[in-house]
C-alpha cells in the first residue's frame, strides 16, 4: 500500500497528446475515480502508472519512489482488465495463485491466501472451475481476487464493470467498495459511468484531451464544477451566458440573473423550477415546453428558450398542472446558479 | 412427432453431406482399397501376369531385418527433423506473432511461406549447390575464417536433415503462429502485472496455450518426413537409403508394387500407433 503521484506526465502519439502534463496525487488507501470522455487519456494514464506506457515526459512515483526504471513486473501493482484477462488454461484457484507462485509463496501459505481471498470475493467453492465455466460477475470477482492476493501497492482498474449488465454492475459496485475498504489498497478506477464514479470514489479526476480538468472529492466537484465542461460532464447542467452587469448577468434576451458574478452560470436540472404563473422571486425566465418525459417517480421536462434547450427534473406530480405546450416561467433559488468559466477546447 | 422431425433432419443432413462422402470415397477410399488389395498379391494384376493372394509381403517385413532397420532409421529422422523444426519454428512464430508489427510482419511472413511456393526439386538442388564441397557454404566459411576448413556436408545425414527442416519448417511456424496469434495480449499484460517475468510467462501461459498449434505442426511434419524419399535420395547420396526410398524403389525401380504397398501400410500402422500412444501425453501437456 502506498500513495501514488504522477508529475507532469506527458505522452504523445504522433501529433496527438494522449496525456498532457498531468500532475495528480492518489492518496494512500484512497479510492480514486478517473472520468473523461472517450479518448481523453484515462487508459493511457492508468497504463503509464502500471508501466505499460512509457511517458515522454514527467514521472510516476509509487510510495514516494520514482519508478521509471522499474519494469511492470517489479512495480507491485494489481490490475483488473476490462476483458478480465483470466488465464483460460488454469483453474480459478490457479489463476488467483499465479501471483503467489511468481513470488515463490508455496504450500500451506499459498493455499490459505487463495482461500482467504476467494472467500473475500465470495467465490469460496468455485476454486476448481475453469474461467469459461463462470458468469460475467464471477469472472469479475476472480480478476479482482487475483489482483489483490499479492497485496499490491496500488490497484488499477480499467472499466472493470463495463461488461456487466446494469443490475449486476450496481451489485458489483457495492462489492468493489466493500473489498477495497477491507483490504485498504490505494485504488485507481477508470470509468465511463459518472454515477459509478460519484458513488464509489473518495476523490475523482476529470480528464479531457489528455489534460486534467478538475479533481477533488465528488461532492465538491459536483457542487462547484468551476468550468462549463465539468459542469456538463459530471451530471447535467443548463448553461446561461451573457454579459456581466452591476446587478448580475444580463442574458441576450434582456432577462437578468441577479447576483451572478461570472459571464456564465450553470443550473442543475433538478434545481430548475417550472411554473405556469409568474414566480415571486428575483429570477424569472420565460421558456416554452417542448417535451415531457415520464420515467417513473421522476419526470423530465425539455424546454426551449430562444432556441437553447433547457432541462428540468422534478417529481412527475410537480409537472402535473403544467400545460403540455406553451409558455411557462423558470426560476431557481439564488444559490443554485453555479458560476462557471467557459472552458476552452 | 419429435422423432419424425429428427429423422427428417437427419435425412436432409445426409443428402447435403452425400457429395462430400462420395468425393472422399472416390479420392481416398478407392485408391487406398486398391493398395490394400495389391499388398496381399504375389504380383501386380496387369496384363497376363499370374497372381494369387498371399501374406508374404507382410511376412517379408518381419523376416528381413533390413526393412525394420530402415523404418527405425526413418522414425529417428522424423523425430530429429520434427524436433529441430519445433525448436527453430516456434521462436520464429513467436517473434512473428508477438514481437514484430505491421509491414515487417508481412515481409517476414512471405519469407516463411516461400518454401511452400518453390518447386521441391529446385529447393533440394539449391541446397546441393550450397552444401557440396567447395560449394557456397564452404567458400563463405573459408572467406570468414582465417584457417582453412573442409566443410563437406553434402551426402551426409546433416544434409538430409537440413533439406527436410527447410521444407517442413513452414508447417510448424504457421500452426504455431495461428495459435500464438489467438492469445490475447491482455493475458500477457495481466501476467506481467502479477510479477511474472518472460520465462514464467512462456512456461505457464504461452506454451500451454499454443500447444495445440505446436502439436498440429509437429504431426504435420513427422508423418511425411518418416515417409520422405526425395530429400534422402538427392542430398544423402549413398547414405540416403531410408524407409521412404525403399518404398519408392518398389514402385518405380523394382516394380514390386505389392511389396511397396505392404511396406506403406506397415508405415501407416506404425505412425498411427505412435500418434495414438503420444496423444494422452500431449493432451496432458496442455493442462
Ligand atoms: N498505442 C497507441 N497508438 C496511438 N494512439 C494511441 C495509442 N493508445 C492510445 N492512443 C490515443 O490516445 C488517446 C487516449 O487514449 P486512451 O485509450 O487513453 O483513452 P480513454 O480515455 O481510455 O478512452 P476510452 O474511454 O474510449 O477507453 C486516444 O485518442 C487514442 O486514440
Ligand atoms: Mg480506455
XYZ file of C-alpha atoms and ligand atoms in Angstrom:
664
model
C 0.000 0.000 0.000
C 1.305 3.331 -0.962
C 0.393 6.707 -2.257
C 0.847 7.290 -5.958
C 1.867 10.528 -7.571
C 2.187 11.456 -11.209
C 4.114 14.578 -12.107
C 3.849 16.451 -15.356
C 3.065 13.166 -17.137
C 3.054 13.565 -20.910
C 2.596 11.032 -23.679
C 2.238 11.818 -27.358
C 1.222 9.553 -30.221
C 2.321 11.415 -33.320
C 0.568 14.778 -33.259
C -1.853 13.620 -30.571
C -1.263 14.356 -26.909
C -2.812 11.419 -25.105
C -1.537 12.846 -21.802
C -0.651 16.489 -21.435
C 1.329 17.421 -18.328
C -0.891 15.607 -15.859
C 0.031 16.115 -12.209
C -2.059 14.269 -9.667
C -1.833 12.720 -6.222
C -3.574 9.494 -5.325
C -3.979 9.235 -1.581
C -2.756 6.133 0.256
C -5.691 3.782 0.721
C -7.992 6.051 -1.234
C -10.434 5.195 -3.988
C -9.821 7.459 -6.937
C -12.240 7.591 -9.876
C -10.892 8.723 -13.235
C -13.507 10.110 -15.572
C -13.487 11.620 -19.001
C -14.932 11.296 -22.466
C -13.735 8.553 -24.797
C -10.178 9.166 -25.944
C -9.411 11.588 -23.132
C -6.414 9.570 -21.923
C -7.797 7.631 -18.951
C -6.443 4.264 -20.073
C -3.142 5.845 -21.068
C -2.758 7.362 -17.588
C -3.559 4.050 -15.921
C -1.156 2.146 -18.180
C 1.574 4.705 -17.549
C 1.201 4.109 -13.812
C 1.323 0.355 -14.439
C 4.382 0.723 -16.653
C 2.920 -0.484 -19.942
C 3.116 3.018 -21.385
C 6.471 4.770 -21.234
C 5.825 8.509 -20.824
C 7.656 11.038 -23.000
C 7.995 13.359 -20.082
C 7.215 13.523 -16.392
C 7.355 10.733 -13.881
C 5.381 8.323 -11.756
C 6.085 7.843 -8.060
C 4.769 4.886 -6.118
C 5.248 5.129 -2.362
C 7.400 8.187 -2.923
C 9.867 6.423 -5.210
C 10.202 7.201 -8.896
C 9.515 4.053 -10.905
C 10.682 4.946 -14.410
C 13.415 2.318 -14.172
C 11.138 -0.283 -12.630
C 9.510 -2.641 -15.165
C 5.848 -3.582 -14.867
C 6.587 -6.930 -13.230
C 8.514 -5.295 -10.395
C 6.115 -2.438 -9.678
C 3.992 -4.423 -7.232
C 0.718 -3.435 -8.824
C -2.569 -5.214 -9.190
C -4.530 -4.699 -12.352
C -8.033 -5.637 -13.442
C -8.670 -5.524 -17.155
C -11.898 -4.715 -18.913
C -11.844 -8.176 -20.506
C -10.772 -9.698 -17.133
C -7.852 -11.457 -18.881
C -8.253 -14.644 -16.842
C -5.821 -17.373 -17.862
C -8.024 -19.862 -19.726
C -5.696 -22.805 -19.172
C -5.808 -22.580 -15.380
C -8.476 -23.165 -12.769
C -9.866 -20.282 -10.752
C -7.624 -21.218 -7.830
C -4.534 -21.376 -10.043
C -5.426 -18.057 -11.641
C -5.617 -16.496 -8.215
C -2.422 -18.198 -7.075
C -0.434 -17.089 -10.127
C 0.999 -14.018 -8.430
C 1.862 -16.093 -5.362
C 3.633 -18.723 -7.476
C 5.694 -15.992 -9.088
C 6.689 -14.805 -5.613
C 7.540 -18.373 -4.597
C 4.878 -18.492 -1.935
C 4.088 -22.196 -1.668
C 2.356 -24.860 0.335
C 0.030 -24.031 3.185
C 0.631 -20.286 2.970
C -0.352 -20.306 -0.702
C -3.484 -22.357 -0.087
C -4.525 -20.212 2.854
C -4.162 -16.947 0.964
C -6.021 -18.271 -2.064
C -8.836 -19.480 0.163
C -8.999 -16.215 2.103
C -9.187 -14.071 -0.994
C -11.739 -16.348 -2.667
C -13.846 -16.077 0.484
C -13.420 -12.315 0.408
C -14.877 -12.133 -3.105
C -17.467 -14.785 -2.157
C -16.280 -17.446 -4.579
C -15.138 -19.924 -1.933
C -16.438 -23.059 -3.651
C -15.585 -22.295 -7.279
C -11.825 -22.753 -6.993
C -11.687 -25.809 -9.258
C -13.700 -24.315 -12.117
C -12.144 -23.110 -15.335
C -12.758 -19.481 -16.364
C -15.056 -20.462 -19.232
C -17.419 -22.050 -16.708
C -18.021 -18.738 -14.912
C -20.579 -15.986 -15.358
C -19.512 -12.419 -16.066
C -19.856 -11.312 -12.469
C -17.913 -14.341 -11.234
C -15.100 -13.677 -13.708
C -15.008 -10.135 -12.436
C -14.599 -11.395 -8.875
C -11.816 -13.784 -9.873
C -9.978 -10.981 -11.645
C -10.335 -8.885 -8.503
C -9.123 -11.720 -6.255
C -6.143 -12.403 -8.495
C -5.155 -8.748 -8.453
C -5.303 -8.270 -4.687
C -3.958 -11.604 -3.417
C -0.365 -10.390 -3.816
C -1.157 -7.332 -1.662
C -0.113 -4.848 -4.322
C 0.841 -1.290 -3.525
C -1.779 0.027 -5.902
C -4.808 -1.481 -7.601
C -5.554 -0.299 -11.133
C -8.983 -0.933 -12.607
C -9.782 -0.072 -16.220
C -13.552 -0.033 -16.646
C -13.866 -3.326 -14.781
C -17.643 -3.279 -14.661
C -18.485 -2.104 -18.147
C -19.076 -5.613 -19.493
C -21.789 -6.310 -16.910
C -25.476 -5.517 -17.194
C -26.966 -2.714 -15.137
C -28.249 -4.716 -12.162
C -25.063 -6.746 -11.817
C -22.982 -3.615 -12.205
C -24.694 -1.963 -9.251
C -24.208 -5.121 -7.192
C -20.535 -5.290 -8.125
C -20.040 -1.619 -7.299
C -21.110 -2.332 -3.749
C -18.851 -5.393 -3.693
C -15.912 -3.475 -5.101
C -16.257 -0.791 -2.472
C -16.566 -3.364 0.315
C -13.497 -5.288 -0.858
C -11.465 -2.131 -1.297
C -12.415 -0.989 2.204
C -11.474 -4.325 3.706
C -8.058 -4.554 2.082
C -7.386 -0.814 2.064
C -5.358 -0.788 -1.151
C -4.874 2.509 -2.971
C -7.255 2.105 -5.895
C -7.444 3.943 -9.185
C -10.587 3.265 -11.116
C -11.347 4.268 -14.696
C -14.970 4.512 -15.714
C -17.266 5.975 -18.311
C -20.114 5.993 -15.881
C -20.135 9.221 -13.882
C -22.708 7.933 -11.445
C -20.425 4.997 -10.718
C -17.513 7.350 -10.119
C -19.571 9.571 -7.833
C -20.840 6.650 -5.742
C -17.562 4.793 -5.338
C -14.817 7.356 -5.162
C -13.318 9.325 -2.313
C -11.890 11.544 -4.960
C -12.438 11.944 -8.672
C -10.448 13.411 -11.514
C -11.762 14.508 -14.877
C -9.622 14.237 -17.981
C -10.246 15.960 -21.266
C -7.980 15.741 -24.303
C -5.165 14.436 -22.129
C -5.399 17.264 -19.619
C -6.629 17.033 -16.060
C -9.507 19.493 -15.944
C -10.591 19.106 -12.362
C -10.127 16.847 -9.381
C -11.351 16.662 -5.813
C -13.950 14.956 -3.637
C -17.017 14.021 -5.723
C -19.479 16.261 -3.871
C -17.207 19.256 -4.114
C -16.591 18.794 -7.826
C -20.269 18.210 -8.480
C -21.458 21.219 -6.487
C -18.728 23.509 -7.722
C -17.633 22.379 -11.164
C -15.916 25.703 -11.931
C -15.963 25.265 -15.675
C -18.627 24.536 -18.246
C -17.096 21.253 -19.369
C -17.005 19.752 -15.889
C -20.492 21.042 -15.144
C -21.857 19.342 -18.249
C -19.777 16.198 -17.973
C -20.466 15.484 -14.325
C -24.200 15.345 -14.085
C -26.236 17.594 -16.299
C -26.233 21.361 -16.439
C -28.167 24.161 -18.118
C -25.713 26.861 -19.094
C -26.634 30.541 -19.276
C -24.215 33.083 -20.642
C -24.409 36.791 -21.353
C -22.740 39.975 -20.250
C -21.865 40.873 -16.702
C -23.523 43.978 -15.228
C -23.568 45.590 -11.831
C -26.872 43.869 -10.970
C -25.939 40.443 -12.268
C -25.801 38.546 -15.538
C -27.727 40.082 -18.451
C -28.853 37.417 -20.924
C -29.099 38.246 -24.659
C -32.888 38.474 -24.493
C -32.714 41.089 -21.774
C -33.526 38.872 -18.796
C -31.367 39.347 -15.722
C -29.920 36.726 -13.428
C -29.315 38.751 -10.287
C -26.340 38.048 -8.075
C -24.240 36.332 -10.752
C -20.569 37.231 -10.746
C -19.428 35.461 -13.904
C -20.401 35.707 -17.560
C -21.671 32.138 -17.429
C -23.623 30.189 -14.860
C -24.758 26.597 -14.691
C -28.013 25.402 -13.156
C -28.619 21.711 -12.455
C -31.906 20.390 -13.948
C -33.119 19.320 -10.507
C -32.858 22.951 -9.330
C -34.881 24.459 -12.168
C -38.423 25.233 -11.037
C -41.106 25.423 -13.687
C -44.418 27.172 -13.073
C -47.399 28.323 -15.101
C -47.798 31.539 -13.089
C -45.170 34.225 -12.654
C -42.837 33.411 -9.756
C -42.381 35.896 -6.972
C -38.601 35.647 -6.653
C -35.992 37.757 -8.445
C -35.163 35.092 -11.029
C -37.805 34.891 -13.736
C -37.160 33.497 -17.174
C -39.591 32.570 -19.890
C -39.439 29.332 -21.814
C -41.618 27.030 -23.876
C -42.321 23.440 -23.068
C -41.203 21.161 -25.851
C -41.357 17.660 -24.463
C -42.284 15.774 -21.290
C -40.531 12.563 -20.437
C -42.054 10.283 -17.875
C -39.673 7.951 -16.060
C -41.461 6.540 -13.035
C -41.360 8.770 -9.993
C -39.302 11.440 -11.707
C -40.261 13.447 -14.720
C -38.138 15.386 -17.139
C -39.202 18.495 -18.981
C -37.409 19.662 -22.073
C -37.968 23.381 -22.603
C -36.854 25.829 -25.203
C -35.568 29.311 -24.554
C -34.755 31.205 -27.733
C -33.522 28.044 -29.374
C -31.487 26.908 -26.348
C -32.705 23.649 -24.829
C -33.283 23.670 -21.078
C -33.842 20.630 -18.948
C -35.791 20.435 -15.715
C -36.176 17.402 -13.488
C -38.665 17.004 -10.638
C -41.237 14.634 -9.217
C -43.639 13.959 -12.012
C -46.540 15.240 -9.908
C -45.000 18.698 -9.779
C -45.293 18.955 -13.523
C -48.924 17.814 -13.413
C -50.654 21.187 -13.670
C -48.361 22.500 -16.382
C -49.743 22.765 -19.898
C -48.456 20.247 -22.424
C -47.318 23.048 -24.648
C -46.974 26.776 -24.290
C -45.063 29.346 -22.310
C -44.089 28.877 -18.710
C -41.821 30.516 -16.149
C -38.465 29.260 -14.987
C -36.845 30.133 -11.712
C -34.436 28.762 -9.140
C -33.260 29.571 -5.677
C -30.485 32.087 -5.659
C -27.664 29.758 -4.590
C -28.425 27.294 -7.386
C -26.713 29.221 -10.162
C -23.127 27.921 -10.160
C -20.570 30.332 -11.560
C -18.515 28.599 -14.255
C -15.832 29.532 -16.715
C -16.309 28.858 -20.350
C -13.810 26.062 -20.920
C -11.587 26.362 -23.966
C -11.446 23.304 -26.162
C -43.624 -36.312 -33.688
C -40.281 -35.097 -32.420
C -38.552 -38.177 -33.681
C -40.143 -37.677 -37.100
C -38.650 -34.199 -37.300
C -35.336 -35.582 -36.145
C -35.444 -38.252 -38.807
C -36.246 -35.694 -41.472
C -33.373 -33.506 -40.308
C -31.015 -36.413 -40.398
C -32.173 -37.305 -43.893
C -31.605 -33.751 -45.053
C -28.142 -33.682 -43.470
C -27.306 -36.936 -45.219
C -28.455 -35.549 -48.544
C -26.349 -32.458 -48.073
C -23.312 -34.416 -46.981
C -23.519 -37.076 -49.667
C -21.399 -35.220 -52.273
C -18.637 -34.856 -49.728
C -18.792 -38.509 -48.783
C -18.896 -39.521 -52.415
C -15.809 -37.473 -53.111
C -13.993 -38.922 -50.096
C -14.886 -42.412 -51.299
C -13.569 -41.812 -54.781
C -10.496 -39.808 -53.816
C -9.269 -41.658 -50.767
C -11.118 -44.849 -50.075
C -10.914 -46.399 -53.531
C -7.173 -45.865 -54.112
C -6.487 -46.966 -50.578
C -8.552 -50.119 -51.083
C -6.721 -50.811 -54.286
C -3.445 -50.549 -52.397
C -4.730 -52.870 -49.673
C -5.627 -55.308 -52.401
C -2.200 -55.005 -54.067
C -0.450 -55.567 -50.772
C -1.809 -59.115 -50.495
C -0.970 -60.166 -54.056
C 2.033 -62.021 -55.347
C 2.351 -59.797 -58.410
C 0.664 -56.771 -59.992
C -2.530 -57.875 -61.725
C -1.707 -56.130 -65.015
C -1.688 -57.789 -68.441
C -1.340 -61.551 -68.403
C 0.749 -61.792 -65.266
C -0.008 -64.645 -62.895
C -1.137 -63.628 -59.391
C -2.763 -65.021 -56.302
C -3.420 -63.920 -52.731
C -0.603 -64.077 -50.161
C 0.518 -62.661 -46.841
C 4.118 -62.945 -47.986
C 4.701 -59.238 -48.442
C 3.928 -58.585 -44.793
C 5.935 -61.600 -43.730
C 8.900 -60.256 -45.658
C 8.969 -57.216 -43.343
C 9.119 -59.450 -40.290
C 11.610 -61.908 -41.743
C 14.045 -59.411 -43.239
C 15.672 -57.264 -40.539
C 16.686 -54.649 -43.114
C 13.171 -53.294 -43.582
C 12.589 -52.847 -39.866
C 16.033 -51.301 -39.504
C 15.257 -48.778 -42.269
C 11.906 -47.983 -40.692
C 13.638 -47.324 -37.372
C 16.142 -45.080 -39.172
C 13.291 -43.170 -40.796
C 11.460 -42.771 -37.490
C 14.632 -41.338 -35.984
C 14.945 -38.989 -38.933
C 11.316 -37.927 -38.417
C 11.934 -37.277 -34.729
C 15.105 -35.277 -35.409
C 13.558 -33.138 -38.134
C 10.394 -32.573 -36.098
C 12.356 -31.598 -33.004
C 14.601 -29.221 -34.925
C 11.657 -27.685 -36.769
C 9.814 -27.090 -33.498
C 12.915 -25.626 -31.857
C 13.509 -23.255 -34.751
C 9.924 -22.698 -35.828
C 8.280 -21.881 -32.515
C 10.564 -18.948 -31.675
C 10.116 -17.672 -35.252
C 6.346 -17.889 -34.872
C 6.569 -16.136 -31.515
C 8.534 -13.246 -32.955
C 6.166 -13.056 -35.890
C 3.025 -13.102 -33.761
C 4.022 -11.123 -30.696
C 7.098 -9.000 -31.425
C 7.065 -7.538 -34.933
C 4.128 -5.442 -36.077
C 2.744 -4.035 -39.310
C 4.715 -4.047 -42.542
C 7.749 -6.016 -41.467
C 5.462 -8.812 -40.313
C 4.096 -9.222 -43.823
C 7.591 -9.286 -45.294
C 8.750 -11.914 -42.804
C 5.639 -13.950 -43.408
C 6.423 -14.031 -47.106
C 9.885 -15.376 -46.346
C 8.347 -18.113 -44.238
C 5.896 -19.353 -46.849
C 8.319 -19.003 -49.758
C 9.494 -22.648 -49.500
C 5.849 -23.641 -49.994
C 5.695 -21.951 -53.336
C 9.007 -23.100 -54.739
C 9.281 -26.418 -56.506
C 10.649 -29.013 -54.132
C 13.212 -30.329 -56.620
C 14.550 -26.838 -57.241
C 14.733 -26.337 -53.497
C 16.687 -29.515 -52.940
C 19.136 -28.858 -55.749
C 19.714 -25.369 -54.377
C 20.722 -26.967 -51.115
C 23.018 -29.279 -53.017
C 24.795 -26.259 -54.510
C 25.109 -24.663 -51.097
C 26.261 -27.727 -49.187
C 28.644 -29.559 -51.512
C 32.424 -29.436 -51.013
C 33.793 -26.138 -52.374
C 30.181 -25.019 -52.565
C 28.597 -21.767 -51.426
C 28.697 -22.579 -47.701
C 32.225 -23.960 -47.871
C 33.583 -20.846 -49.575
C 31.678 -18.471 -47.332
C 33.028 -20.100 -44.183
C 36.574 -20.129 -45.568
C 36.278 -16.478 -46.564
C 35.424 -15.534 -42.992
C 37.692 -17.847 -41.026
C 41.469 -17.320 -41.206
C 42.309 -21.044 -41.132
C 41.157 -23.425 -43.862
C 38.207 -25.684 -43.078
C 36.986 -28.523 -45.138
C 33.207 -28.400 -44.931
C 31.597 -31.110 -46.943
C 28.073 -31.520 -45.729
C 26.762 -32.906 -48.985
C 25.811 -36.586 -48.986
C 25.589 -36.742 -45.225
C 22.892 -37.199 -42.639
C 23.175 -33.460 -41.891
C 22.409 -32.510 -45.476
C 19.220 -34.586 -45.398
C 18.154 -33.052 -42.096
C 18.880 -29.515 -43.318
C 16.909 -30.050 -46.518
C 13.948 -31.592 -44.693
C 13.855 -28.966 -41.944
C 13.861 -26.264 -44.585
C 10.991 -27.908 -46.443
C 8.788 -28.559 -43.424
C 9.577 -25.611 -41.160
C 6.694 -23.503 -42.538
C 4.147 -26.000 -41.200
C 5.152 -25.589 -37.596
C 5.630 -21.840 -37.999
C 2.181 -21.393 -39.491
C 0.317 -23.575 -36.996
C 2.173 -22.067 -34.032
C 1.653 -18.576 -35.410
C -2.093 -19.098 -35.565
C -2.169 -20.439 -32.014
C 0.019 -17.617 -30.686
C -1.968 -15.003 -32.540
C -5.089 -16.184 -30.714
C -3.529 -15.437 -27.315
C -4.897 -12.116 -26.144
C -2.154 -9.612 -25.336
C -4.030 -8.634 -22.198
C -3.283 -12.112 -20.793
C 0.414 -11.413 -21.088
C -0.051 -7.958 -19.593
C -2.042 -9.449 -16.725
C 0.754 -11.928 -16.046
C 3.325 -9.130 -16.077
C 1.238 -7.036 -13.710
C 1.249 -10.020 -11.351
C 5.029 -10.025 -11.379
C 5.810 -12.748 -13.924
C 8.981 -12.493 -15.958
C 9.320 -13.565 -19.576
C 10.303 -17.148 -18.869
C 7.445 -17.733 -16.448
C 5.004 -16.273 -18.932
C 6.388 -18.532 -21.642
C 6.234 -21.640 -19.482
C 2.895 -21.134 -17.776
C 0.918 -19.220 -20.356
C 2.283 -19.098 -23.875
C 3.463 -22.681 -24.218
C 0.325 -24.302 -22.783
C -1.969 -22.044 -24.785
C -0.140 -22.594 -28.068
C 0.421 -26.323 -27.504
C -2.428 -27.414 -29.807
C -0.875 -25.484 -32.692
C 2.574 -26.754 -31.872
C 1.370 -30.368 -31.765
C -0.555 -29.975 -35.004
C 2.574 -28.611 -36.671
C 4.720 -31.423 -35.273
C 2.319 -34.096 -36.552
C 2.161 -32.401 -39.950
C 5.945 -32.663 -40.113
C 6.577 -36.040 -38.531
C 4.236 -38.061 -40.710
C 5.545 -37.016 -44.152
C 9.190 -36.908 -43.044
C 9.100 -40.543 -41.938
C 7.966 -41.474 -45.433
C 10.135 -38.951 -47.282
C 12.309 -40.190 -50.137
C 13.316 -37.273 -52.324
C 15.499 -35.383 -49.846
C 17.274 -38.544 -48.598
C 17.948 -39.651 -52.144
C 19.205 -36.333 -53.526
C 21.021 -34.939 -50.501
C 22.078 -38.186 -48.843
C 23.606 -39.986 -51.807
C 24.971 -43.333 -50.711
C 23.733 -42.714 -47.127
C 20.288 -41.836 -48.331
C 18.608 -45.202 -48.068
C 15.570 -44.814 -45.856
C 12.212 -46.467 -45.494
C 10.716 -43.920 -47.906
C 13.293 -44.589 -50.592
C 12.763 -48.313 -50.059
C 9.059 -47.963 -50.819
C 9.743 -45.684 -53.766
C 12.138 -48.275 -55.195
C 9.442 -50.939 -55.085
C 7.149 -48.766 -57.164
C 9.496 -47.158 -59.691
C 12.622 -49.331 -59.887
C 11.955 -52.907 -58.869
C 8.340 -52.714 -59.952
C 7.260 -54.775 -56.959
C 4.028 -52.915 -56.188
C 2.666 -55.495 -53.750
C 5.727 -55.251 -51.515
C 5.690 -51.426 -51.808
C 2.040 -51.353 -50.829
C 2.594 -53.684 -47.876
C 5.535 -51.600 -46.646
C 3.393 -48.446 -46.952
C 0.643 -49.931 -44.818
C 3.119 -51.045 -42.200
C 4.412 -47.461 -42.088
C 0.889 -46.114 -41.792
C 0.126 -48.534 -38.957
C 3.339 -47.710 -37.076
C 2.761 -43.955 -37.398
C -0.826 -44.305 -36.194
C 0.303 -46.367 -33.220
C 2.929 -43.744 -32.332
C 0.395 -40.901 -32.586
C -2.074 -42.929 -30.556
C 0.485 -43.550 -27.817
C 1.581 -39.924 -27.803
C -1.863 -38.348 -27.708
C -2.612 -38.830 -23.977
C 0.809 -37.418 -23.109
C 0.295 -34.474 -25.408
C -3.179 -33.890 -24.058
C -1.819 -33.829 -20.532
C 0.841 -31.335 -21.570
C -1.926 -28.878 -22.396
C -3.259 -28.728 -18.864
N -0.848 2.841 -28.837
C -1.426 3.963 -29.308
N -1.067 4.471 -30.502
C -1.636 5.594 -30.965
N -2.573 6.290 -30.334
C -2.994 5.838 -29.143
C -2.442 4.652 -28.563
N -3.040 4.453 -27.377
C -3.920 5.454 -27.219
N -3.888 6.289 -28.268
C -4.694 7.507 -28.415
O -4.555 8.275 -27.259
C -5.796 8.853 -26.882
C -6.148 8.469 -25.473
O -6.453 7.087 -25.465
P -6.970 6.332 -24.173
O -7.072 4.903 -24.536
O -6.109 6.687 -23.025
O -8.406 6.951 -23.996
P -9.522 6.586 -22.918
O -9.775 7.825 -22.124
O -9.137 5.388 -22.168
O -10.758 6.305 -23.856
P -11.926 5.231 -23.686
O -12.864 5.810 -22.684
O -12.537 5.174 -25.036
O -11.315 3.954 -23.254
C -6.827 8.396 -27.910
O -7.013 9.437 -28.842
C -6.168 7.219 -28.547
O -6.548 7.116 -29.891
Mg -9.903 3.371 -22.086
